[in-house]
PDB file of C-alpha atoms and ligand atoms in Angstrom:
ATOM      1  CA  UNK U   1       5.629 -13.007  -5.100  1.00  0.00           C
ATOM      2  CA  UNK U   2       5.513 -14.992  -1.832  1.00  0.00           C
ATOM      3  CA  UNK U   3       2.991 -13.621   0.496  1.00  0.00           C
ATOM      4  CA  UNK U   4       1.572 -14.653   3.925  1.00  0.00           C
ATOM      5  CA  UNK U   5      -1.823 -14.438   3.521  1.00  0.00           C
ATOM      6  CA  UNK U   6      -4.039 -13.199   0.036  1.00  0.00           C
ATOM      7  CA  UNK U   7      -4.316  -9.028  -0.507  1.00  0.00           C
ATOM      8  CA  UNK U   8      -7.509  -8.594  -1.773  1.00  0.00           C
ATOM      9  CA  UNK U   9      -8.390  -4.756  -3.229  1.00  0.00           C
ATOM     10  CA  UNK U  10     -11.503  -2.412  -3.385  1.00  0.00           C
ATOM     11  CA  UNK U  11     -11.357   0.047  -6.153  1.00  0.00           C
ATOM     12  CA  UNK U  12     -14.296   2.531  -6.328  1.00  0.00           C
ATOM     13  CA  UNK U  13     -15.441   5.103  -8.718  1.00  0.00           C
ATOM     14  CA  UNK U  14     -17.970   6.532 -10.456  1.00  0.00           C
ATOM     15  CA  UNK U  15     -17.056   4.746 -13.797  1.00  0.00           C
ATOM     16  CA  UNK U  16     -18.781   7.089 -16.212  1.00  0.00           C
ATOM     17  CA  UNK U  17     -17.572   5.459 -18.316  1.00  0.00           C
ATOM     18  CA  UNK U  18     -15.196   3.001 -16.976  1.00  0.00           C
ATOM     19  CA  UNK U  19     -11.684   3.198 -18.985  1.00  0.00           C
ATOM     20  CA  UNK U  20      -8.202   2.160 -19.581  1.00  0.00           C
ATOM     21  CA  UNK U  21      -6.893   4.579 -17.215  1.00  0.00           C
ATOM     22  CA  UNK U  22      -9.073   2.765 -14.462  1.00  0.00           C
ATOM     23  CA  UNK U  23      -7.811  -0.914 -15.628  1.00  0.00           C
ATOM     24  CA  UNK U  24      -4.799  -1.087 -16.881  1.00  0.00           C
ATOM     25  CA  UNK U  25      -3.005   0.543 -13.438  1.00  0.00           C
ATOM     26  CA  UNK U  26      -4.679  -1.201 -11.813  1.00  0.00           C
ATOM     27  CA  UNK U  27      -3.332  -4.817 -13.559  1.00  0.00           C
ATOM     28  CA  UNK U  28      -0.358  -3.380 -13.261  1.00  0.00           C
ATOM     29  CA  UNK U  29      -0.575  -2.919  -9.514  1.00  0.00           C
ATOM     30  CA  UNK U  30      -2.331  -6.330  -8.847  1.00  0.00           C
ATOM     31  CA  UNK U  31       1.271  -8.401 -10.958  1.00  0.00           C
ATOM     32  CA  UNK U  32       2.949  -5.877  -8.581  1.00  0.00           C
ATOM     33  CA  UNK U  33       2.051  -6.818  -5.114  1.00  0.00           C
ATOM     34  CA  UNK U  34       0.482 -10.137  -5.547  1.00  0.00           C
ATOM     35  CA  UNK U  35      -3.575  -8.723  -5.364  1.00  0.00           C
ATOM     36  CA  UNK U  36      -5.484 -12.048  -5.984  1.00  0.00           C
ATOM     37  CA  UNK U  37      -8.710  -9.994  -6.558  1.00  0.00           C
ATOM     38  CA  UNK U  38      -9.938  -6.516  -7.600  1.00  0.00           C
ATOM     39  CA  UNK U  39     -13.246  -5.813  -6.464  1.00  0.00           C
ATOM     40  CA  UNK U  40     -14.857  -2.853  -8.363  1.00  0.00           C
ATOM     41  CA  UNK U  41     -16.997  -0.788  -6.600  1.00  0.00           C
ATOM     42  CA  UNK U  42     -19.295   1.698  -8.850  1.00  0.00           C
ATOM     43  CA  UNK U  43     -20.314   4.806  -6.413  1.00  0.00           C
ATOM     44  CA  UNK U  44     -23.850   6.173  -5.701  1.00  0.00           C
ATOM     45  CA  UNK U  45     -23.494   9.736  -6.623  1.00  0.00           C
ATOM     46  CA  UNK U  46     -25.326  11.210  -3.956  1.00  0.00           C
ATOM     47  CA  UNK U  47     -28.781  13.974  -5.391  1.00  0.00           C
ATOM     48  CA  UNK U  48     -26.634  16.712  -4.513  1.00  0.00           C
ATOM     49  CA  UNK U  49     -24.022  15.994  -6.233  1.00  0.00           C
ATOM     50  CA  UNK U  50     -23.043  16.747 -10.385  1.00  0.00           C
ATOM     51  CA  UNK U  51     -25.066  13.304 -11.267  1.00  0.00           C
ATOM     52  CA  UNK U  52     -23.010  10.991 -13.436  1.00  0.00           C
ATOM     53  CA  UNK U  53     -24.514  11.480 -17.607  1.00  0.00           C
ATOM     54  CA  UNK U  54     -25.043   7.645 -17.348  1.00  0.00           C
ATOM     55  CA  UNK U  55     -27.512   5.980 -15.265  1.00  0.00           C
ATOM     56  CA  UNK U  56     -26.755   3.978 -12.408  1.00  0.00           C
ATOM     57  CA  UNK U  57     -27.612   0.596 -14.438  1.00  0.00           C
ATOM     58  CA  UNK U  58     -25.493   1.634 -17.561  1.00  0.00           C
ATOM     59  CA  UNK U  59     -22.426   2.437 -15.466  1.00  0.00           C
ATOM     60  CA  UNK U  60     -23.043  -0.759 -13.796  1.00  0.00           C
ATOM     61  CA  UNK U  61     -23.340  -2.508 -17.758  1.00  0.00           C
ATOM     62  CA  UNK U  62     -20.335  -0.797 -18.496  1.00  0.00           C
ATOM     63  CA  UNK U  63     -18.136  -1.635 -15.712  1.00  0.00           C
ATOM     64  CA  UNK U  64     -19.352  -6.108 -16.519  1.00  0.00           C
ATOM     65  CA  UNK U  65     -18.195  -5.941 -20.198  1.00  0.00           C
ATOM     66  CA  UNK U  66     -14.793  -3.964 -18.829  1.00  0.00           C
ATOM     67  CA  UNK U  67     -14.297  -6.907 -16.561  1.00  0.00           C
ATOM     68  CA  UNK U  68     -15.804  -9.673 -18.680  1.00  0.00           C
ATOM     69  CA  UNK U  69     -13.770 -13.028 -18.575  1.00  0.00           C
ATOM     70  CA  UNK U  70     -10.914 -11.461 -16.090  1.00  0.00           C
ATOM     71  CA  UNK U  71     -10.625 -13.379 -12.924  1.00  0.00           C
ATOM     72  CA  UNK U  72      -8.910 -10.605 -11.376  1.00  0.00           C
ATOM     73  CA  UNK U  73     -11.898  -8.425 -11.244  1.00  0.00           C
ATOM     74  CA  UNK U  74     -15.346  -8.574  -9.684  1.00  0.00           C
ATOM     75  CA  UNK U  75     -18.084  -6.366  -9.122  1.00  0.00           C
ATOM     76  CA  UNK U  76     -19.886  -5.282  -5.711  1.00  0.00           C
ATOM     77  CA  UNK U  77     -22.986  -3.311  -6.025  1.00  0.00           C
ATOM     78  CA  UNK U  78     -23.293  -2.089  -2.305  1.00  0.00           C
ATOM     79  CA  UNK U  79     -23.062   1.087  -2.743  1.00  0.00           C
ATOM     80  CA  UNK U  80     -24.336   1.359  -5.855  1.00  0.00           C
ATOM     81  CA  UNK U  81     -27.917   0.159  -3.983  1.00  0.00           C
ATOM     82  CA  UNK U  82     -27.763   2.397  -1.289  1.00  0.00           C
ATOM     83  CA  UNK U  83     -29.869   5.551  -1.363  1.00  0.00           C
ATOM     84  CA  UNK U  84     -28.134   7.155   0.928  1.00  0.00           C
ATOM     85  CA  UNK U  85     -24.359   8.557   0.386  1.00  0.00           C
ATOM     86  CA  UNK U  86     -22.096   6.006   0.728  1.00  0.00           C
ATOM     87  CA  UNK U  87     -18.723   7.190   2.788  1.00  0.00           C
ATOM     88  CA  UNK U  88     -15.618   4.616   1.868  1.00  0.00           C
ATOM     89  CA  UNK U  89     -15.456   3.707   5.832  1.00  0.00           C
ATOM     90  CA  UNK U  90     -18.683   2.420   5.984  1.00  0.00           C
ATOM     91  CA  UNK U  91     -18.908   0.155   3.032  1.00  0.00           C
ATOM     92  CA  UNK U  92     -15.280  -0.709   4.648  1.00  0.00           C
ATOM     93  CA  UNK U  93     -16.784  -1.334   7.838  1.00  0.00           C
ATOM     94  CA  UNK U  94     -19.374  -3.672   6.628  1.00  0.00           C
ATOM     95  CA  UNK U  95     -16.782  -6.085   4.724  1.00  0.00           C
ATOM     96  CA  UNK U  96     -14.678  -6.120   7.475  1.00  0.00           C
ATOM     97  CA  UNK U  97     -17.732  -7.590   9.620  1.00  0.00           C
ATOM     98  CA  UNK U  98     -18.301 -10.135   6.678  1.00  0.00           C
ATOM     99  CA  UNK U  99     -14.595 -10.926   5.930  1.00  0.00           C
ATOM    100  CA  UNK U 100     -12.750 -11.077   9.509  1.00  0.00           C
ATOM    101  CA  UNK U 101     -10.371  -8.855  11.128  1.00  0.00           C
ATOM    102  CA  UNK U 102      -7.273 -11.195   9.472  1.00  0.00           C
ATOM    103  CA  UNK U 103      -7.779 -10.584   6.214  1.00  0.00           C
ATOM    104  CA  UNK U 104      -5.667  -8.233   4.685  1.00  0.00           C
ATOM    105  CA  UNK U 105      -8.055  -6.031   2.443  1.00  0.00           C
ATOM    106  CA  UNK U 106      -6.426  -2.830   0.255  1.00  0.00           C
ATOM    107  CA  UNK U 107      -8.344   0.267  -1.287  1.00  0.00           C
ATOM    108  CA  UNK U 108      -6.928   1.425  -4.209  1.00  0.00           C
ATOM    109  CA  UNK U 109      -7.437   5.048  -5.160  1.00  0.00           C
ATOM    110  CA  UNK U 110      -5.326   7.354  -7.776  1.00  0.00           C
ATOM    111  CA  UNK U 111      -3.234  10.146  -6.915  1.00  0.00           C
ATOM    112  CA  UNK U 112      -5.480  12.681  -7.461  1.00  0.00           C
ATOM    113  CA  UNK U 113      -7.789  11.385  -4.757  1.00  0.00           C
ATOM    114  CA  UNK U 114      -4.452  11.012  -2.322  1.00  0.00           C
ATOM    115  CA  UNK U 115      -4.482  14.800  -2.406  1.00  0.00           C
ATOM    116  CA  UNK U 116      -7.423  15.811  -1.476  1.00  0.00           C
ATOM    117  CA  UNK U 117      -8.193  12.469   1.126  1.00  0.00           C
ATOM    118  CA  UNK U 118      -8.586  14.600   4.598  1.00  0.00           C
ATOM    119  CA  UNK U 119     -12.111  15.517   2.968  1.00  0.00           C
ATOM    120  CA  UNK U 120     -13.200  11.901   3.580  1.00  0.00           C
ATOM    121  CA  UNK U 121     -14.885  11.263   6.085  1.00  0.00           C
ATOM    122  CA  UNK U 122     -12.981   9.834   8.659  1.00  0.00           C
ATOM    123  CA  UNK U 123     -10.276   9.677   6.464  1.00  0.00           C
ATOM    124  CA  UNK U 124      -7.795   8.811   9.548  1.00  0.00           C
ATOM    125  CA  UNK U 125      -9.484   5.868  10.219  1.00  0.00           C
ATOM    126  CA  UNK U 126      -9.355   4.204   7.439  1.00  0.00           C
ATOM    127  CA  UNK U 127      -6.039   2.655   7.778  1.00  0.00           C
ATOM    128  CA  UNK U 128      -7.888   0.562  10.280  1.00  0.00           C
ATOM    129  CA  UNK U 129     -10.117  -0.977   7.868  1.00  0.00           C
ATOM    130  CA  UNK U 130      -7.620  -1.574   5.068  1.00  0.00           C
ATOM    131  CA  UNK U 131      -4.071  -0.685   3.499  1.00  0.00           C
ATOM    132  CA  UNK U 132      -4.164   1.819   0.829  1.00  0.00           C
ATOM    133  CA  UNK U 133      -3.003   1.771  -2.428  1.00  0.00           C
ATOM    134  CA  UNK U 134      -1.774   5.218  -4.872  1.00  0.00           C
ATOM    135  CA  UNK U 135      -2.232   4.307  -8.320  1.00  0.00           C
ATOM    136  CA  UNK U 136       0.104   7.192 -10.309  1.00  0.00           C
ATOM    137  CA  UNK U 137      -2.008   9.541 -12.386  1.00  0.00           C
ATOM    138  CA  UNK U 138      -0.237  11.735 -15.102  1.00  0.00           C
ATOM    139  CA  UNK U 139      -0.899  15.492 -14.376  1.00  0.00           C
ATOM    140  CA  UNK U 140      -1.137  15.443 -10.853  1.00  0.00           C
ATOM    141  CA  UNK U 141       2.343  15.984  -7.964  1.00  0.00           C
ATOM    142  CA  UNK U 142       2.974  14.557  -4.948  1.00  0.00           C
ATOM    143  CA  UNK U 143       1.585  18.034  -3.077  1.00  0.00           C
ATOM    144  CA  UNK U 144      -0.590  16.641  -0.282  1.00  0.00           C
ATOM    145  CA  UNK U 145      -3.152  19.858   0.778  1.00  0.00           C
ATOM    146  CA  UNK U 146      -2.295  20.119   4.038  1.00  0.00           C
ATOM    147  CA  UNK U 147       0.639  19.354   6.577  1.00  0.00           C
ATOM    148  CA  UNK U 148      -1.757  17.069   8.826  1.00  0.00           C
ATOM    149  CA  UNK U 149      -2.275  15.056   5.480  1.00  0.00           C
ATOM    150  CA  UNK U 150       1.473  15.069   4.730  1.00  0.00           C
ATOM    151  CA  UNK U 151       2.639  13.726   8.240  1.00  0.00           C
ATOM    152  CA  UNK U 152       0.037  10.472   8.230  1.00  0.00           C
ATOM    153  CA  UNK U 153       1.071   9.477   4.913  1.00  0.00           C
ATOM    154  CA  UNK U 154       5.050   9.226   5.837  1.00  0.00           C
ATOM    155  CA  UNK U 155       3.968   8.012   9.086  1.00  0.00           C
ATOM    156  CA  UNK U 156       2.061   4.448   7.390  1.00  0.00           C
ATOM    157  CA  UNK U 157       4.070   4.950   4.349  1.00  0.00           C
ATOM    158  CA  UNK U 158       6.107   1.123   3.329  1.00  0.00           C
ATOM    159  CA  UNK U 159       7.920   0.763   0.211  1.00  0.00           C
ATOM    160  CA  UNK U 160       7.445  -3.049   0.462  1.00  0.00           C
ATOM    161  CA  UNK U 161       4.087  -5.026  -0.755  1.00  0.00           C
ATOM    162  CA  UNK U 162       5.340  -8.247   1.675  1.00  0.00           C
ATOM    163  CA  UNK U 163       3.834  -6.173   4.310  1.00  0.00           C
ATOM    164  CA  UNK U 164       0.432  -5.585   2.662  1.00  0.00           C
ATOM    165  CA  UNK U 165      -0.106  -9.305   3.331  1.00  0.00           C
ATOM    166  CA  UNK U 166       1.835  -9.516   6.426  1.00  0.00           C
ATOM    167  CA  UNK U 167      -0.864  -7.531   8.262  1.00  0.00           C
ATOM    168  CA  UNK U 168      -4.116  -6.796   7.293  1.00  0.00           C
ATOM    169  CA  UNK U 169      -4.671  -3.296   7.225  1.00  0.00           C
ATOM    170  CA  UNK U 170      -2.600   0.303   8.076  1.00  0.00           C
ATOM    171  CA  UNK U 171      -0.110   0.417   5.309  1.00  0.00           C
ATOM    172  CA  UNK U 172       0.215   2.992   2.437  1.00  0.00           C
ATOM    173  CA  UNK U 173       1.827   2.043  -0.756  1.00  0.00           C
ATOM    174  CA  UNK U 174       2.377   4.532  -3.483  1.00  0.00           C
ATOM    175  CA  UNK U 175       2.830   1.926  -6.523  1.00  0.00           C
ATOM    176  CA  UNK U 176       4.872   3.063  -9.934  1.00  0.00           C
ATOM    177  CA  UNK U 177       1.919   2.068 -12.060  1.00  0.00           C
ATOM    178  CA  UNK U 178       2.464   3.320 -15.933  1.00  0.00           C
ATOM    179  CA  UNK U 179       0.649   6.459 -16.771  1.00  0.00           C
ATOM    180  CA  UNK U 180      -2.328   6.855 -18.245  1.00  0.00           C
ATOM    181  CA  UNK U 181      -3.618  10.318 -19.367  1.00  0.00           C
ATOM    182  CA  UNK U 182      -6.970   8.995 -19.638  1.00  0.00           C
ATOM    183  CA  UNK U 183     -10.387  10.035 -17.809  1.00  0.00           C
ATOM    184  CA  UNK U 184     -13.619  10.051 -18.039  1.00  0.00           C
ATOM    185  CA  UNK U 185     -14.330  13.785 -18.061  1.00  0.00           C
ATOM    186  CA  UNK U 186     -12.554  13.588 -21.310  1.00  0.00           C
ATOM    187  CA  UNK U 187     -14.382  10.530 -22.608  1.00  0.00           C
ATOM    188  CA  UNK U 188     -17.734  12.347 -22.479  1.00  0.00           C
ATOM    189  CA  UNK U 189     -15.941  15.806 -23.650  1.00  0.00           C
ATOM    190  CA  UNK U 190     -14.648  13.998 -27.087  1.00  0.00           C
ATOM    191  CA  UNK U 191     -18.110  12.130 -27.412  1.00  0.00           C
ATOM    192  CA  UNK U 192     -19.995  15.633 -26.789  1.00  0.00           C
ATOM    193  CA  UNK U 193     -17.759  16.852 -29.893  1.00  0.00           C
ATOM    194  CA  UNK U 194     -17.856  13.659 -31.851  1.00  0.00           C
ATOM    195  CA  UNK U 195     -14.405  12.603 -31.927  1.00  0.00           C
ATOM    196  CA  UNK U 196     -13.132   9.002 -31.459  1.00  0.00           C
ATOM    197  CA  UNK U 197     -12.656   6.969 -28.135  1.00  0.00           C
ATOM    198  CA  UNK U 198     -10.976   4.167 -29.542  1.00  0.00           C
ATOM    199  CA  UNK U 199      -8.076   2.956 -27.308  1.00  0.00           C
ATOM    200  CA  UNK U 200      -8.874   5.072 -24.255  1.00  0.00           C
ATOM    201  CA  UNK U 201     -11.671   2.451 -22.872  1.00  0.00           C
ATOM    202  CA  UNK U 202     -12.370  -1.614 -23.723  1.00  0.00           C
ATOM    203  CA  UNK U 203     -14.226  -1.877 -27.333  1.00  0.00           C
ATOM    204  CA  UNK U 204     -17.000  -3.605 -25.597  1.00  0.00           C
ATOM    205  CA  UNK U 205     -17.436  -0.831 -23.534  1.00  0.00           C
ATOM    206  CA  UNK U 206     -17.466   1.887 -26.691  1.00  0.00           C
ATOM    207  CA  UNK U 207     -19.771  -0.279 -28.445  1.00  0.00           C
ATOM    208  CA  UNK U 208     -22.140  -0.366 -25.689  1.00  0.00           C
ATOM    209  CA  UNK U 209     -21.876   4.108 -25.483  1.00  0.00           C
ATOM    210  CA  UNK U 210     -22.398   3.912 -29.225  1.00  0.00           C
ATOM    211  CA  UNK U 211     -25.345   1.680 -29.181  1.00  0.00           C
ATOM    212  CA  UNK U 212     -27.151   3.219 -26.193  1.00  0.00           C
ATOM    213  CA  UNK U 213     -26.179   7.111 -27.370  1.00  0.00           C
ATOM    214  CA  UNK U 214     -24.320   7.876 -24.405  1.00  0.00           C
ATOM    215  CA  UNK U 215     -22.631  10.898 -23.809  1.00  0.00           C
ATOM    216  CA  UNK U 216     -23.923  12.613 -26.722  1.00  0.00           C
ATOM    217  CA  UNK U 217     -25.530  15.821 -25.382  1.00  0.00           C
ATOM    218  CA  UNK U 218     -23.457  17.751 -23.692  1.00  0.00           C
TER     219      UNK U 218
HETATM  220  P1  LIG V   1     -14.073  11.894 -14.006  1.00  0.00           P
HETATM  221  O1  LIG V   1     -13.198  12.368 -15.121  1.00  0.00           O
HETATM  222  O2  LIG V   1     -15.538  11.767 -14.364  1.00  0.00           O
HETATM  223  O3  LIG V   1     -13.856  12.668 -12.711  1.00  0.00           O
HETATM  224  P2  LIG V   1     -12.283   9.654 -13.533  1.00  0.00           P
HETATM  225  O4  LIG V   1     -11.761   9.282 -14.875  1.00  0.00           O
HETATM  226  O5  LIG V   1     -11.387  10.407 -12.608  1.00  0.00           O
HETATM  227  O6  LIG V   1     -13.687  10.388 -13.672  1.00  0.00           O
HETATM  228  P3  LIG V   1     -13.441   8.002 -11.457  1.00  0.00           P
HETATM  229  O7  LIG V   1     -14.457   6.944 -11.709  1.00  0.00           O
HETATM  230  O8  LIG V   1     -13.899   9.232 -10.794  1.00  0.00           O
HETATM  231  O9  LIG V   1     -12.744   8.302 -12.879  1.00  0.00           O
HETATM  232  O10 LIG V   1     -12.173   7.435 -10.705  1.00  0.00           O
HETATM  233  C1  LIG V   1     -12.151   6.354  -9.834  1.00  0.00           C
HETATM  234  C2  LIG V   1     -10.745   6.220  -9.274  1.00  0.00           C
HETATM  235  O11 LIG V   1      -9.840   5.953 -10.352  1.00  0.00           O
HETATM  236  C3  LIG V   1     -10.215   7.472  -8.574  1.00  0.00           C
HETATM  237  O12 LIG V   1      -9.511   7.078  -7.405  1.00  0.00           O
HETATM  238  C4  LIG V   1      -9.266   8.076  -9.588  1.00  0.00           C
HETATM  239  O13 LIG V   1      -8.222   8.768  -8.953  1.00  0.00           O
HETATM  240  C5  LIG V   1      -8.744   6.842 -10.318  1.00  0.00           C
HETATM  241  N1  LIG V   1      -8.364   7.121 -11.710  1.00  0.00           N
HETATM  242  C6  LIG V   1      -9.177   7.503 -12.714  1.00  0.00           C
HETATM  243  N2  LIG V   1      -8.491   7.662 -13.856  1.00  0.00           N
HETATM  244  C7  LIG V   1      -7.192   7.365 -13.572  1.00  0.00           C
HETATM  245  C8  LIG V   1      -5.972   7.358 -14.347  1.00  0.00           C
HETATM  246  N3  LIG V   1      -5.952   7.710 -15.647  1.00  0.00           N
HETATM  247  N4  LIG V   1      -4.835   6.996 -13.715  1.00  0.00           N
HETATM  248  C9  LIG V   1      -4.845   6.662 -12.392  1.00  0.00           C
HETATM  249  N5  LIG V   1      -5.951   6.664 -11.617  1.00  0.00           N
HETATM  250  C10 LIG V   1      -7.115   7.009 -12.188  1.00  0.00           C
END
């Protein structure tokens, strides 16, 4: 794809565990509009908050073997090393002081997230950070919550990914990524009942769950 400048992306999540629903979209969606770099960014669940069954350093373990030897991907621990809450516009705030104003910097999130995104906060705003990118997730419609929601997505909506490097933030893109029926609720579920993970997440990343007993007691 020609492109004006490079798209670099910020995917967050809790990864616990990370899986193929999280990477291979994601691939898909970085051949698709020219990303030259997926930055992973593992979340600090908040004390308030259902805490993640893995600890912060073994989702962080889990999310380098996913990514081990892939150029696409890195890894950012910034939020991961805050102890406060850590709200997508100010992690997107602080790269934009590092990186420039020119750069044109994407967040990718999955459809499920697009649904519910006016409970961000200052979800409005963030299209002046960064463009935003709608990884499809089997399951879930197009049915935005609420009308307010509805009306700023087909307002920065753009069916082309030239203009996610023409400008560097303020676009939405809603990518046809393939479908993955894969999550991480259900990874823990099947390990809870002892049933096989193979396939839904790297083999590096199941043989570190088996060797450290993750997700074993419900
Ligand atoms: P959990 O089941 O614990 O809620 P999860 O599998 O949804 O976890 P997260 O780490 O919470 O994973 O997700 C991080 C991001 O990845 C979110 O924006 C989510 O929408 C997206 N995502 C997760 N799984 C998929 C999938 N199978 N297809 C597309 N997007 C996904």
């Amino acid at each position: 794809m020609s492109d004006n400048q490079e798209l670099h992306a910020l995917f967050g999540g809790t990864f616990d565990p990370i899986h193929f629903g999280h990477l291979k979209p994601v691939e898909a969606l970085a051949a698709m509009t020219g990303l030259s770099k997926i930055t992973l960014l593992p979340n600090n669940v908040p004390p308030h908050r259902p805490q993640p069954e893995a600890t912060p350093a073994q989702r962080v373990a889990m999310v380098r073997l996913a990514i081990a030897g892939n150029p696409l991907f890195d890894l950012d621990l910034r939020e991961m090393e805050r102890e406060t809450p850590s709200w997508t516009f100010e992690t997107l705030t602080a790269l934009r002081q590092t990186r420039g104003e020119k750069q044109p910097l994407a967040f990718i999130i999955g459809q499920d997230s697009l649904l519910s995104l006016h409970k961000w906060h200052r979800w409005q705003d963030l299209l002046s950070l960064t463009h935003l990118l709608v990884l499809k997730r089997p399951g879930y419609n197009n049915q935005l919550e609420t009308p307010e929601l509805q009306q700023w997505l087909s307002k920065h909506l753009t069916a082309d990914p030239r203009q996610l490097h023409a400008s560097p933030a303020g676009k939405i893109y809603l990518a046809s990524t393939p479908l993955l029926a894969i999550s991480a609720t259900e990874i823990r579920t099947r390990r809870h009942h002892n049933q096989p993970c193979d396939g839904l997440l790297p083999a590096a990343v199941l043989a570190f769950i088996n060797d450290a007993g993750l997700y074993r007691n419900p």
